[in-house]
C-alpha positions as MATLAB code, in Angstrom:
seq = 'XXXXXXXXXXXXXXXXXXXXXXXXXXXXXXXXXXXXXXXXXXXXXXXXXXXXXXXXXXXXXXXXXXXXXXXXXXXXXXXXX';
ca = [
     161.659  174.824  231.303;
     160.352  177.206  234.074;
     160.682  179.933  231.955;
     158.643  178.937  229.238;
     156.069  178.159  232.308;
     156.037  181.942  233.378;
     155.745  182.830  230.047;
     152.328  180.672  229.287;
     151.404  182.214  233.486;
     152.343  179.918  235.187;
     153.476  181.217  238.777;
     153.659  178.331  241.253;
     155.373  175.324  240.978;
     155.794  171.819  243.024;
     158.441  169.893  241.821;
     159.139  166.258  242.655;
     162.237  164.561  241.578;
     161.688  160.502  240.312;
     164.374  158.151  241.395;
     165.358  154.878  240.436;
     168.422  153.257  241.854;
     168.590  155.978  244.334;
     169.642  158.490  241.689;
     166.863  161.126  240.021;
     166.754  160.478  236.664;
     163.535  162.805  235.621;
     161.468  165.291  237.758;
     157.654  165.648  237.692;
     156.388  169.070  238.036;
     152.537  170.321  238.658;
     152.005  174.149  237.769;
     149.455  176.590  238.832;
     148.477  179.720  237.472;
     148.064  181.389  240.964;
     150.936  182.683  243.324;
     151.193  180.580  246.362;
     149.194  177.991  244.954;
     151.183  174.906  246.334;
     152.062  174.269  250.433;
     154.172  171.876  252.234;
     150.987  169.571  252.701;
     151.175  169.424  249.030;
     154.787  167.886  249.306;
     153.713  164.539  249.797;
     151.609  163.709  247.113;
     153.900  164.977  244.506;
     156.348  161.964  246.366;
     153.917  159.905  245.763;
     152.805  160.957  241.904;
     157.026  160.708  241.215;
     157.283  157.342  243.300;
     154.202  156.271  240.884;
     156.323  157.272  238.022;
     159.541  155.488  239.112;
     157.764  152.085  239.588;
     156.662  152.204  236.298;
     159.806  153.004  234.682;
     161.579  150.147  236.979;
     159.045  147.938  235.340;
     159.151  148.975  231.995;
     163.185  148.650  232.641;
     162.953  144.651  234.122;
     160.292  143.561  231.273;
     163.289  145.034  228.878;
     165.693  142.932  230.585;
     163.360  140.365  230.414;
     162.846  140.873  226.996;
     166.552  141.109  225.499;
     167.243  137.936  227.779;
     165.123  135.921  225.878;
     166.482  137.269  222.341;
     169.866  136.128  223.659;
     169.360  132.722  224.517;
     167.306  132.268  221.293;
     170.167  133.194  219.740;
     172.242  130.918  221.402;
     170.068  127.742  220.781;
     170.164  128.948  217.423;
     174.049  129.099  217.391;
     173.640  125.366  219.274;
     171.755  123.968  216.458;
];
């Protein structure tokens, strides 16, 4: 966690948290070694680095959809045959 950041020196931090479904369900974070490092005009590219994030994982979650749909109804011609 954070801590483990300070330790390595880390002292800044801009967190950004990734939503899907309109709940977070991970958080990207960029580091910097130097106090300060990270500003509010900094803000809205980690949005967009999380947003990046979530669209994959929405992806990644419909092609697994996709995916155990098909198994299904393969099993059910099977079952049919």
């Amino acid at each position: 966690g954070m801590a483990a950041a300070v330790q390595l020196g880390f002292r800044s931090a801009l967190r950004a948290a990734v939503r899907l479904d309109g709940r977070a369900v991970a958080a990207f974070v960029f580091l910097a070694r130097g106090v300060g490092a990270f500003t509010a005009a900094d803000l809205p590219v980690g949005r967009r680095v999380a947003d990046r994030i979530a669209l994959r994982l929405a992806r990644d979650r419909g092609f697994e959809a996709v995916r155990r749909a098909d198994e299904a109804t393969e099993r059910a011609a099977r079952l049919e045959a």
